Amino acid sequence: MGRLHVLPAQSRAGARVVRRSHAVAETENSKAGERAGRLLLGPLSRCVGRECGVCDGSVEEGVHMDVTGDIVRAALDEAGGRVEHDEMGVRVHVTRSPTEPMSIVFRPVLHLPFQGRKRVVVGSREIVYGAGDLVIVGAHLPALVQVTRASAAEPYVALELSLDRPLLSALVAQMPPSPKKDVESVAVDSLPESVLEPSLRLLRLLPNPTEALILGPGVKQEIYYRLLAGPVGDALRGLLHAESALTRIEGVTEWMQNHLDTPINVGHLASHANMSVGTFHRQFRKITGTSPGNYFKTVRLHEARRQIVAQAGTLAQIASAVGFVSPAQFSRDYKRTFGVAPSRDAARFRTSTDAPAAWRPQAAHPTSAGDPEHGDRTSTPENQVTGRSAVC
């Protein structure tokens, strides 16, 4: 698929300079005028579309920069970087400094970063993405995540939509048929520019609950349609193919998410996926990057940490609720995963009075244990943890 050039956020003034430079260059054909135009444009002289006399690019680039800049401002100013709209499955992510690698369990989502950069490791795959990309996560996946480019002046900013398969199915049913395509559990491609404007409208709705409830679903549907109609459409359609390995393994991981206190039987899981045991093992590791047993332990631990944050019971009760028979084994696995003993986590969360909302329980996201991406990392409890943290 071809990559569309969506620039990182720039100021309105900067965008006006770009457009003014284009206008000067188009009206003044002298070489001096062209040199002046290049000087004004500097590193921004990368355009697409019809040719420009100054930088061999497009007059429309300034418009794209304006929209992207507006999206970032809406996320930071209007949405405040701490918005989560459960009814629509919408989140705004903001991180104001680089982070250490953190242990997470991805949920199936569409992740639209508009500023900054992030590195993700799923199994043996290393994935880097940032402004102008679209990230499609098709299954619940254990991973390591690290924000590599973020600052107070230019935070990491992203819009995230929980993957809405019923909406995808309804839209695909109304569109021309497309050939089946196998897709990766995590796919990264260019964000179509047609998605920018509805993304901005959605962000501007979020601070008003009534407007978000009434108008938001229509805007969300438009975003999904624009994605389906663009270069990434086949990848999204691939998530709906009932016979694909990804769809069948995702059905198994969803069952695991809902039965954390139930001992797993690989033969039963393979039957659920309609695969032989050998094929199931291979496909599960290929898609999730780990074995069924390790996967199940990881999601159990993340749910345990969510319950510790919520102060949902004693450590022994929480360990039992997520399927650990031995409290000692629970403590060892917890510390190995999160870098801190569960007793220390419990004490810290009991005494913490300024933990951001993202570290409080989120009923609509059962795998969430906390998310430093929603706020300034310097103010979140996981700064005191050596090593890995839970985030969803």
Short mmCIF file of C-alpha atoms in Angstrom, two decimals:
data_model
loop_
_atom_site.label_atom_id
_atom_site.label_comp_id
_atom_site.label_asym_id
_atom_site.label_seq_id
_atom_site.Cartn_x
_atom_site.Cartn_y
_atom_site.Cartn_z
CA MET A 1 0.00 0.00 0.00
CA GLY A 2 1.26 3.47 -0.82
CA ARG A 3 2.05 5.77 2.07
CA LEU A 4 0.28 9.12 2.19
CA HIS A 5 2.32 11.95 3.66
CA VAL A 6 0.56 13.32 6.76
CA LEU A 7 2.87 15.74 8.49
CA PRO A 8 3.28 16.07 12.26
CA ALA A 9 1.51 18.94 13.94
CA GLN A 10 2.69 22.45 13.16
CA SER A 11 1.41 25.80 14.38
CA ARG A 12 -1.23 27.73 12.49
CA ALA A 13 1.36 30.46 11.93
CA GLY A 14 3.76 27.95 10.45
CA ALA A 15 1.09 26.68 8.09
CA ARG A 16 0.28 30.25 7.03
CA VAL A 17 3.98 30.82 6.29
CA VAL A 18 3.97 27.73 4.06
CA ARG A 19 0.93 28.87 2.10
CA ARG A 20 2.22 32.44 1.86
CA SER A 21 5.55 31.13 0.59
CA HIS A 22 3.77 29.13 -2.09
CA ALA A 23 1.84 32.20 -3.16
CA VAL A 24 4.99 34.30 -3.37
CA ALA A 25 6.74 31.66 -5.41
CA GLU A 26 3.81 31.30 -7.82
CA THR A 27 3.61 35.05 -8.48
CA GLU A 28 7.34 35.70 -8.63
CA ASN A 29 9.14 33.56 -11.18
CA SER A 30 12.56 34.95 -10.57
CA LYS A 31 15.29 32.73 -9.19
CA ALA A 32 15.65 35.10 -6.26
CA GLY A 33 11.97 34.60 -5.44
CA GLU A 34 12.40 30.82 -5.59
CA ARG A 35 15.42 30.97 -3.27
CA ALA A 36 13.46 33.10 -0.83
CA GLY A 37 10.60 30.64 -0.95
CA ARG A 38 12.92 27.73 -0.21
CA LEU A 39 14.47 29.63 2.69
CA LEU A 40 11.03 30.25 4.21
CA LEU A 41 9.94 26.65 3.73
CA GLY A 42 13.09 25.02 5.04
CA PRO A 43 12.54 21.37 6.05
CA LEU A 44 8.79 21.65 5.39
CA SER A 45 9.32 21.63 1.63
CA ARG A 46 7.95 18.10 1.24
CA CYS A 47 4.64 18.14 -0.60
CA VAL A 48 2.30 15.80 -2.43
CA GLY A 49 -0.24 16.44 -5.18
CA ARG A 50 0.11 19.05 -7.89
CA GLU A 51 3.55 20.58 -8.34
CA CYS A 52 4.68 23.72 -6.59
CA GLY A 53 7.21 26.08 -8.17
CA VAL A 54 9.16 26.42 -4.94
CA CYS A 55 9.45 22.95 -3.49
CA ASP A 56 8.10 20.57 -6.13
CA GLY A 57 5.11 19.87 -3.89
CA SER A 58 1.49 20.70 -3.24
CA VAL A 59 -0.29 23.87 -2.18
CA GLU A 60 -2.60 21.66 -0.13
CA GLU A 61 0.15 20.68 2.34
CA GLY A 62 -0.52 23.70 4.53
CA VAL A 63 -4.14 22.61 4.84
CA HIS A 64 -3.07 19.12 5.95
CA MET A 65 -0.74 20.65 8.53
CA ASP A 66 -3.54 22.90 9.77
CA VAL A 67 -5.91 19.95 10.28
CA THR A 68 -3.27 17.85 12.04
CA GLY A 69 -2.33 20.79 14.24
CA ASP A 70 -6.00 21.35 15.08
CA ILE A 71 -6.34 17.68 16.05
CA VAL A 72 -3.39 17.93 18.44
CA ARG A 73 -4.75 21.14 19.97
CA ALA A 74 -8.20 19.58 20.37
CA ALA A 75 -6.66 16.60 22.14
CA LEU A 76 -4.58 18.78 24.47
CA ASP A 77 -6.89 21.76 25.04
CA GLU A 78 -10.47 20.68 24.47
CA ALA A 79 -10.20 17.00 25.40
CA GLY A 80 -7.53 17.69 27.99
CA GLY A 81 -5.66 14.49 27.20
CA ARG A 82 -7.72 12.54 29.73
CA VAL A 83 -10.88 11.64 27.85
CA GLU A 84 -12.44 8.21 27.69
CA HIS A 85 -15.91 7.82 26.18
CA ASP A 86 -17.01 4.27 26.96
CA GLU A 87 -20.25 4.37 24.97
CA MET A 88 -18.30 4.93 21.74
CA GLY A 89 -15.12 3.13 22.76
CA VAL A 90 -13.02 6.28 22.27
CA ARG A 91 -9.86 7.24 24.12
CA VAL A 92 -7.45 10.16 23.86
CA HIS A 93 -3.82 9.31 24.66
CA VAL A 94 -1.32 11.98 25.73
CA THR A 95 2.22 11.32 27.00
CA ARG A 96 4.46 14.29 27.83
CA SER A 97 7.82 12.54 28.11
CA PRO A 98 9.55 9.41 26.79
CA THR A 99 8.83 6.25 28.80
CA GLU A 100 10.62 3.06 29.72
CA PRO A 101 9.38 -0.16 28.05
CA MET A 102 6.14 -1.17 29.78
CA SER A 103 4.32 -4.51 29.87
CA ILE A 104 0.82 -4.21 28.41
CA VAL A 105 -2.06 -6.23 27.05
CA PHE A 106 -3.31 -4.67 23.83
CA ARG A 107 -7.04 -4.68 23.16
CA PRO A 108 -8.36 -4.80 19.58
CA VAL A 109 -8.22 -1.13 18.57
CA LEU A 110 -7.61 1.39 15.84
CA HIS A 111 -4.82 3.67 17.08
CA LEU A 112 -4.31 7.01 15.29
CA PRO A 113 -1.16 8.84 16.44
CA PHE A 114 -0.93 12.50 15.40
CA GLN A 115 2.26 13.55 17.18
CA GLY A 116 5.27 11.77 18.68
CA ARG A 117 6.61 8.25 18.23
CA LYS A 118 6.22 4.85 19.88
CA ARG A 119 7.98 1.47 19.80
CA VAL A 120 6.12 -1.81 20.36
CA VAL A 121 7.47 -5.37 20.69
CA VAL A 122 5.00 -8.24 20.12
CA GLY A 123 6.74 -11.59 20.35
CA SER A 124 9.73 -11.35 17.99
CA ARG A 125 8.27 -8.40 16.05
CA GLU A 126 9.43 -4.84 16.70
CA ILE A 127 7.05 -2.17 15.41
CA VAL A 128 7.70 1.58 15.32
CA TYR A 129 4.97 4.07 14.50
CA GLY A 130 4.17 7.75 14.91
CA ALA A 131 2.46 10.78 13.42
CA GLY A 132 0.73 9.99 10.15
CA ASP A 133 0.38 6.25 10.79
CA LEU A 134 -2.63 4.04 11.44
CA VAL A 135 -2.16 1.09 13.81
CA ILE A 136 -4.65 -1.79 13.59
CA VAL A 137 -4.59 -4.24 16.51
CA GLY A 138 -6.75 -7.27 15.75
CA ALA A 139 -6.45 -9.31 18.96
CA HIS A 140 -5.74 -9.14 22.69
CA LEU A 141 -1.93 -9.23 22.71
CA PRO A 142 0.78 -9.10 25.40
CA ALA A 143 3.42 -6.59 24.35
CA LEU A 144 6.12 -4.18 25.47
CA VAL A 145 5.38 -0.54 24.64
CA GLN A 146 7.71 2.46 24.83
CA VAL A 147 7.02 6.08 23.92
CA THR A 148 10.27 7.19 22.30
CA ARG A 149 9.41 10.72 21.16
CA ALA A 150 7.44 13.02 23.44
CA SER A 151 8.04 16.25 25.34
CA ALA A 152 6.13 18.86 27.28
CA ALA A 153 6.15 21.09 24.19
CA GLU A 154 5.24 18.28 21.75
CA PRO A 155 3.58 15.39 23.61
CA TYR A 156 2.72 12.03 22.13
CA VAL A 157 -0.91 12.47 21.04
CA ALA A 158 -3.19 9.75 19.68
CA LEU A 159 -6.86 9.00 19.18
CA GLU A 160 -7.89 5.41 19.84
CA LEU A 161 -11.09 3.63 18.82
CA SER A 162 -11.99 0.23 20.23
CA LEU A 163 -12.37 -2.13 17.28
CA ASP A 164 -16.11 -2.21 16.50
CA ARG A 165 -16.61 -5.40 14.50
CA PRO A 166 -20.44 -5.05 14.27
CA LEU A 167 -20.03 -1.57 12.76
CA LEU A 168 -17.34 -2.85 10.39
CA SER A 169 -19.60 -5.72 9.31
CA ALA A 170 -22.57 -3.41 8.71
CA LEU A 171 -20.49 -1.07 6.56
CA VAL A 172 -18.78 -3.86 4.60
CA ALA A 173 -22.19 -5.35 3.79
CA GLN A 174 -23.12 -2.11 2.01
CA MET A 175 -19.87 -1.83 0.04
CA PRO A 176 -18.64 -3.65 -3.09
CA PRO A 177 -17.15 -7.11 -2.35
CA SER A 178 -13.41 -7.41 -1.90
CA PRO A 179 -11.10 -10.47 -2.03
CA LYS A 180 -10.14 -12.08 1.27
CA LYS A 181 -6.79 -11.10 2.73
CA ASP A 182 -4.78 -12.49 5.63
CA VAL A 183 -3.77 -9.76 8.07
CA GLU A 184 -1.22 -9.41 10.85
CA SER A 185 -2.32 -9.22 14.48
CA VAL A 186 -0.73 -5.73 14.52
CA ALA A 187 -0.62 -3.85 11.21
CA VAL A 188 0.76 -0.36 10.56
CA ASP A 189 0.02 1.71 7.48
CA SER A 190 -0.41 5.34 6.49
CA LEU A 191 -3.43 7.16 7.84
CA PRO A 192 -5.63 8.26 4.91
CA GLU A 193 -5.95 12.04 4.83
CA SER A 194 -9.74 11.66 4.48
CA VAL A 195 -9.79 10.54 8.14
CA LEU A 196 -8.25 13.74 9.51
CA GLU A 197 -11.29 16.00 9.37
CA PRO A 198 -13.79 13.56 10.98
CA SER A 199 -11.17 12.75 13.64
CA LEU A 200 -11.03 16.44 14.52
CA ARG A 201 -14.83 16.64 14.70
CA LEU A 202 -14.94 13.60 16.98
CA LEU A 203 -12.34 15.09 19.34
CA ARG A 204 -14.28 18.35 19.54
CA LEU A 205 -17.43 16.45 20.52
CA LEU A 206 -15.87 14.55 23.42
CA PRO A 207 -15.87 17.33 26.06
CA ASN A 208 -19.68 17.63 25.67
CA PRO A 209 -21.28 14.33 26.77
CA THR A 210 -24.65 15.09 25.17
CA GLU A 211 -23.15 16.03 21.80
CA ALA A 212 -20.81 13.05 21.95
CA LEU A 213 -23.70 10.69 22.66
CA ILE A 214 -25.94 12.06 19.89
CA LEU A 215 -23.48 13.06 17.16
CA GLY A 216 -20.48 10.89 17.98
CA PRO A 217 -21.71 7.56 16.54
CA GLY A 218 -22.25 9.16 13.13
CA VAL A 219 -18.75 10.66 13.10
CA LYS A 220 -17.26 7.36 14.24
CA GLN A 221 -19.11 5.60 11.41
CA GLU A 222 -17.66 8.10 8.94
CA ILE A 223 -14.13 7.38 10.20
CA TYR A 224 -14.68 3.65 9.73
CA TYR A 225 -16.12 4.18 6.26
CA ARG A 226 -13.20 6.40 5.19
CA LEU A 227 -10.78 3.73 6.36
CA LEU A 228 -12.66 0.94 4.58
CA ALA A 229 -12.84 2.96 1.37
CA GLY A 230 -9.10 3.74 1.45
CA PRO A 231 -5.86 1.77 1.03
CA VAL A 232 -6.23 0.09 4.46
CA GLY A 233 -9.73 -1.21 3.70
CA ASP A 234 -8.59 -4.74 2.84
CA ALA A 235 -6.72 -5.02 6.15
CA LEU A 236 -9.87 -4.06 8.06
CA ARG A 237 -12.02 -6.46 6.05
CA GLY A 238 -9.55 -9.22 6.89
CA LEU A 239 -10.50 -8.85 10.56
CA LEU A 240 -14.03 -10.00 9.70
CA HIS A 241 -13.22 -13.22 7.85
CA ALA A 242 -14.60 -15.92 10.14
CA GLU A 243 -12.23 -18.60 8.84
CA SER A 244 -9.01 -16.59 9.17
CA ALA A 245 -6.51 -17.74 11.79
CA LEU A 246 -6.52 -14.27 13.38
CA THR A 247 -10.30 -14.29 13.84
CA ARG A 248 -10.29 -17.78 15.34
CA ILE A 249 -7.39 -17.09 17.71
CA GLU A 250 -9.03 -13.82 18.76
CA GLY A 251 -12.12 -15.84 19.68
CA VAL A 252 -9.94 -17.96 21.95
CA THR A 253 -8.21 -14.96 23.57
CA GLU A 254 -11.61 -13.38 24.19
CA TRP A 255 -12.75 -16.59 25.90
CA MET A 256 -9.62 -16.46 28.06
CA GLN A 257 -10.32 -12.85 29.00
CA ASN A 258 -13.77 -13.89 30.26
CA HIS A 259 -12.64 -17.05 32.12
CA LEU A 260 -9.55 -15.97 34.05
CA ASP A 261 -10.42 -18.17 37.04
CA THR A 262 -10.84 -21.30 34.89
CA PRO A 263 -7.94 -23.72 34.31
CA ILE A 264 -7.17 -23.91 30.59
CA ASN A 265 -7.02 -27.07 28.52
CA VAL A 266 -5.13 -26.68 25.25
CA GLY A 267 -7.23 -29.37 23.59
CA HIS A 268 -10.40 -27.48 24.51
CA LEU A 269 -8.94 -24.21 23.23
CA ALA A 270 -7.87 -25.83 19.95
CA SER A 271 -11.37 -27.24 19.53
CA HIS A 272 -12.81 -23.78 20.18
CA ALA A 273 -10.62 -22.46 17.33
CA ASN A 274 -11.57 -25.43 15.12
CA MET A 275 -7.90 -26.41 14.77
CA SER A 276 -5.74 -29.38 15.60
CA VAL A 277 -3.63 -28.97 18.73
CA GLY A 278 -0.42 -28.64 16.71
CA THR A 279 -1.88 -26.06 14.32
CA PHE A 280 -3.42 -24.18 17.23
CA HIS A 281 -0.07 -23.91 19.02
CA ARG A 282 1.68 -22.64 15.88
CA GLN A 283 -1.01 -20.10 14.99
CA PHE A 284 -1.40 -18.89 18.57
CA ARG A 285 2.32 -18.19 18.92
CA LYS A 286 2.48 -16.60 15.45
CA ILE A 287 -0.37 -14.19 16.27
CA THR A 288 0.24 -13.40 19.95
CA GLY A 289 4.01 -13.93 20.11
CA THR A 290 3.75 -16.34 23.03
CA SER A 291 2.32 -19.70 24.09
CA PRO A 292 -1.28 -20.13 25.30
CA GLY A 293 -0.07 -20.79 28.85
CA ASN A 294 2.14 -17.70 29.05
CA TYR A 295 -0.57 -15.59 27.42
CA PHE A 296 -3.15 -16.70 29.98
CA LYS A 297 -0.79 -15.96 32.87
CA THR A 298 -0.08 -12.48 31.50
CA VAL A 299 -3.72 -11.46 31.16
CA ARG A 300 -4.45 -12.88 34.63
CA LEU A 301 -1.70 -10.71 36.11
CA HIS A 302 -2.95 -7.58 34.35
CA GLU A 303 -6.46 -8.18 35.68
CA ALA A 304 -5.00 -8.73 39.14
CA ARG A 305 -3.25 -5.38 38.98
CA ARG A 306 -6.47 -3.70 37.88
CA GLN A 307 -8.20 -5.17 40.93
CA ILE A 308 -5.34 -4.06 43.20
CA VAL A 309 -5.71 -0.51 41.88
CA ALA A 310 -9.47 -0.75 42.53
CA GLN A 311 -8.80 -2.18 46.02
CA ALA A 312 -11.22 -4.97 45.13
CA GLY A 313 -10.12 -7.30 47.95
CA THR A 314 -7.17 -8.75 49.79
CA LEU A 315 -4.20 -9.96 47.76
CA ALA A 316 -5.17 -13.57 48.47
CA GLN A 317 -8.73 -12.93 47.27
CA ILE A 318 -7.51 -11.19 44.11
CA ALA A 319 -5.01 -13.96 43.35
CA SER A 320 -7.76 -16.55 43.68
CA ALA A 321 -10.19 -14.50 41.57
CA VAL A 322 -7.79 -14.55 38.62
CA GLY A 323 -7.02 -18.25 38.91
CA PHE A 324 -3.83 -18.44 41.01
CA VAL A 325 -3.95 -21.33 43.49
CA SER A 326 -0.67 -20.38 45.21
CA PRO A 327 -0.34 -16.83 46.63
CA ALA A 328 3.46 -17.27 46.64
CA GLN A 329 3.47 -18.11 42.92
CA PHE A 330 1.19 -15.15 42.28
CA SER A 331 3.60 -12.82 44.08
CA ARG A 332 6.62 -14.15 42.15
CA ASP A 333 4.92 -13.88 38.75
CA TYR A 334 3.54 -10.43 39.56
CA LYS A 335 6.95 -9.05 40.52
CA ARG A 336 8.58 -10.65 37.46
CA THR A 337 6.02 -8.95 35.20
CA PHE A 338 5.64 -5.53 36.81
CA GLY A 339 8.95 -5.10 38.62
CA VAL A 340 7.33 -4.66 42.03
CA ALA A 341 5.71 -7.00 44.56
CA PRO A 342 1.88 -6.94 44.71
CA SER A 343 2.00 -5.98 48.40
CA ARG A 344 4.06 -2.90 47.55
CA ASP A 345 1.70 -1.97 44.73
CA ALA A 346 -1.29 -2.36 47.04
CA ALA A 347 0.28 -0.14 49.72
CA ARG A 348 1.22 2.51 47.17
CA PHE A 349 -2.24 2.68 45.63
CA ARG A 350 -3.86 2.88 49.07
CA THR A 351 -1.78 5.93 49.98
CA SER A 352 -1.84 7.60 46.55
CA THR A 353 -4.22 10.57 46.44
CA ASP A 354 -3.21 12.04 43.09
CA ALA A 355 -3.24 9.01 40.79
CA PRO A 356 -4.64 10.07 37.42
CA ALA A 357 -8.01 8.79 36.25
CA ALA A 358 -6.33 6.29 33.96
CA TRP A 359 -5.03 4.43 37.03
CA ARG A 360 -8.53 4.01 38.43
CA PRO A 361 -10.65 1.01 37.45
CA GLN A 362 -12.36 1.21 34.05
CA ALA A 363 -15.35 -1.13 33.97
CA ALA A 364 -15.59 -1.07 30.19
CA HIS A 365 -11.99 -2.25 29.75
CA PRO A 366 -11.46 -5.33 31.94
CA THR A 367 -7.80 -5.73 30.95
CA SER A 368 -6.87 -2.18 31.88
CA ALA A 369 -4.62 -1.77 34.88
CA GLY A 370 -3.69 1.82 34.25
CA ASP A 371 -2.46 3.94 31.40
CA PRO A 372 0.30 6.52 31.73
CA GLU A 373 -0.44 7.59 28.17
CA HIS A 374 -3.47 9.50 29.44
CA GLY A 375 -1.46 11.96 31.47
CA ASP A 376 1.95 13.30 32.40
CA ARG A 377 4.21 10.38 33.24
CA THR A 378 5.95 12.42 35.90
CA SER A 379 2.77 12.44 38.00
CA THR A 380 1.85 8.75 37.74
CA PRO A 381 2.66 6.02 40.24
CA GLU A 382 4.54 3.80 37.80
CA ASN A 383 7.46 6.24 37.83
CA GLN A 384 8.37 4.66 41.14
CA VAL A 385 8.43 1.17 39.62
CA THR A 386 11.68 -0.22 38.27
CA GLY A 387 11.23 -2.12 35.02
CA ARG A 388 7.87 -2.87 33.47
CA SER A 389 4.39 -1.55 34.11
CA ALA A 390 0.89 -2.49 33.13
CA VAL A 391 -0.92 -0.34 30.65
CA CYS A 392 -3.79 -0.93 28.29
#
